[in-house]
């Protein structure tokens, strides 16, 4: 997995080149994120030609296809045309897993009170990747991603704006413990 933040830097050319030169037997997992519009469109086209699993929200999808509707049918057409697997994230409406030339599968969101959306997308990706690396199907992996993201958005981030080194270490330890607890809870929810 990689995120857009690594691809918009002036020094990103070696990473871009490396990604595009990876053997096609390696399936990429791509999350464009909020800086999607900052990526060179030629690179995006080359990346999509590698047939990745693309996790994308409604706003990012609209930017990608230039469509103000961005319906599930539009996402299915995109997956069929591009040959990519999509996790089309629609916030409280859950996500759709859309494989080329297959019926789209709705994966409902978990009903939680949203406290803080910071890291929602990253945590969703983490849950999906953990499940995929354990051999789960894309739909089941997305279900775990939804569970992890639900737990993350239902808790406050509690991070200082400019923490000291010691408080960053303490905060990191707290986050690591929280991540462990989140994954344990998410696994229990997804079964």
Short mmCIF file of C-alpha atoms in Angstrom, two decimals, residues 65-164:
data_model
loop_
_atom_site.label_atom_id
_atom_site.label_comp_id
_atom_site.label_asym_id
_atom_site.label_seq_id
_atom_site.Cartn_x
_atom_site.Cartn_y
_atom_site.Cartn_z
CA UNK A 65 -13.94 10.18 -13.60
CA UNK A 66 -15.07 13.80 -13.89
CA UNK A 67 -18.64 12.84 -13.04
CA UNK A 68 -20.81 14.77 -10.64
CA UNK A 69 -23.15 11.80 -10.06
CA UNK A 70 -20.55 9.10 -9.28
CA UNK A 71 -23.19 6.40 -8.83
CA UNK A 72 -22.55 2.74 -8.08
CA UNK A 73 -23.30 2.04 -11.76
CA UNK A 74 -20.62 4.57 -12.73
CA UNK A 75 -18.16 2.82 -10.40
CA UNK A 76 -19.06 -0.57 -11.90
CA UNK A 77 -18.47 0.77 -15.42
CA UNK A 78 -15.13 2.17 -14.30
CA UNK A 79 -14.08 -1.15 -12.74
CA UNK A 80 -15.14 -3.06 -15.88
CA UNK A 81 -13.39 -0.64 -18.25
CA UNK A 82 -10.18 -0.27 -16.23
CA UNK A 83 -10.03 -3.84 -14.92
CA UNK A 84 -9.50 -2.64 -11.35
CA UNK A 85 -11.14 -3.80 -8.15
CA UNK A 86 -12.76 -0.94 -6.25
CA UNK A 87 -13.61 -0.39 -2.64
CA UNK A 88 -15.99 2.52 -3.09
CA UNK A 89 -16.33 4.14 0.35
CA UNK A 90 -19.49 6.10 1.04
CA UNK A 91 -19.09 7.08 4.70
CA UNK A 92 -22.23 6.26 6.74
CA UNK A 93 -23.61 4.39 3.73
CA UNK A 94 -20.83 1.83 4.01
CA UNK A 95 -18.76 0.69 1.08
CA UNK A 96 -19.26 -1.16 -2.17
CA UNK A 97 -16.82 -3.81 -3.32
CA UNK A 98 -16.82 -3.67 -7.09
CA UNK A 99 -14.86 -6.26 -9.04
CA UNK A 100 -14.66 -6.11 -12.84
CA UNK A 101 -17.60 -7.84 -14.51
CA UNK A 102 -19.04 -9.03 -11.19
CA UNK A 103 -22.04 -7.92 -9.19
CA UNK A 104 -21.23 -5.11 -6.76
CA UNK A 105 -21.38 -6.11 -3.09
CA UNK A 106 -22.62 -3.67 -0.46
CA UNK A 107 -20.71 -3.77 2.83
CA UNK A 108 -22.74 -1.79 5.37
CA UNK A 109 -21.18 0.71 7.74
CA UNK A 110 -21.29 0.13 11.48
CA UNK A 111 -23.68 2.45 13.27
CA UNK A 112 -21.52 4.49 15.66
CA UNK A 113 -21.51 8.04 16.95
CA UNK A 114 -18.82 9.88 14.98
CA UNK A 115 -16.52 11.82 17.30
CA UNK A 116 -13.42 12.40 15.18
CA UNK A 117 -12.82 11.41 11.53
CA UNK A 118 -9.04 11.83 11.67
CA UNK A 119 -7.40 8.60 10.43
CA UNK A 120 -10.69 7.05 9.28
CA UNK A 121 -9.38 6.28 5.79
CA UNK A 122 -5.99 5.09 7.00
CA UNK A 123 -7.56 2.82 9.59
CA UNK A 124 -9.96 1.43 6.98
CA UNK A 125 -6.99 0.62 4.76
CA UNK A 126 -5.18 -1.01 7.68
CA UNK A 127 -8.14 -3.26 8.41
CA UNK A 128 -8.54 -4.23 4.76
CA UNK A 129 -4.83 -4.97 4.34
CA UNK A 130 -4.66 -7.02 7.55
CA UNK A 131 -7.57 -9.14 6.36
CA UNK A 132 -6.27 -9.53 2.80
CA UNK A 133 -2.89 -10.63 4.13
CA UNK A 134 -4.75 -13.30 6.10
CA UNK A 135 -6.41 -14.61 2.96
CA UNK A 136 -9.85 -13.02 3.40
CA UNK A 137 -11.98 -12.12 0.39
CA UNK A 138 -12.10 -8.46 -0.64
CA UNK A 139 -15.68 -8.13 0.66
CA UNK A 140 -14.80 -9.66 4.04
CA UNK A 141 -11.64 -7.55 4.22
CA UNK A 142 -13.74 -4.45 3.55
CA UNK A 143 -16.09 -5.49 6.35
CA UNK A 144 -13.09 -5.56 8.73
CA UNK A 145 -11.93 -2.19 7.35
CA UNK A 146 -15.38 -0.77 8.08
CA UNK A 147 -15.23 -2.14 11.63
CA UNK A 148 -11.78 -0.69 12.31
CA UNK A 149 -12.76 2.69 10.87
CA UNK A 150 -15.98 2.69 12.95
CA UNK A 151 -14.01 2.15 16.13
CA UNK A 152 -11.49 4.85 15.20
CA UNK A 153 -14.09 7.51 14.34
CA UNK A 154 -16.04 6.81 17.52
CA UNK A 155 -13.08 7.81 19.72
CA UNK A 156 -11.28 11.10 20.15
CA UNK A 157 -7.75 11.36 18.74
CA UNK A 158 -6.38 13.22 21.79
CA UNK A 159 -3.19 14.42 20.11
CA UNK A 160 -1.42 17.66 20.95
CA UNK A 161 -0.81 20.08 18.11
CA UNK A 162 2.99 20.16 18.61
CA UNK A 163 3.90 17.48 21.09
CA UNK A 164 7.31 17.23 22.73
#
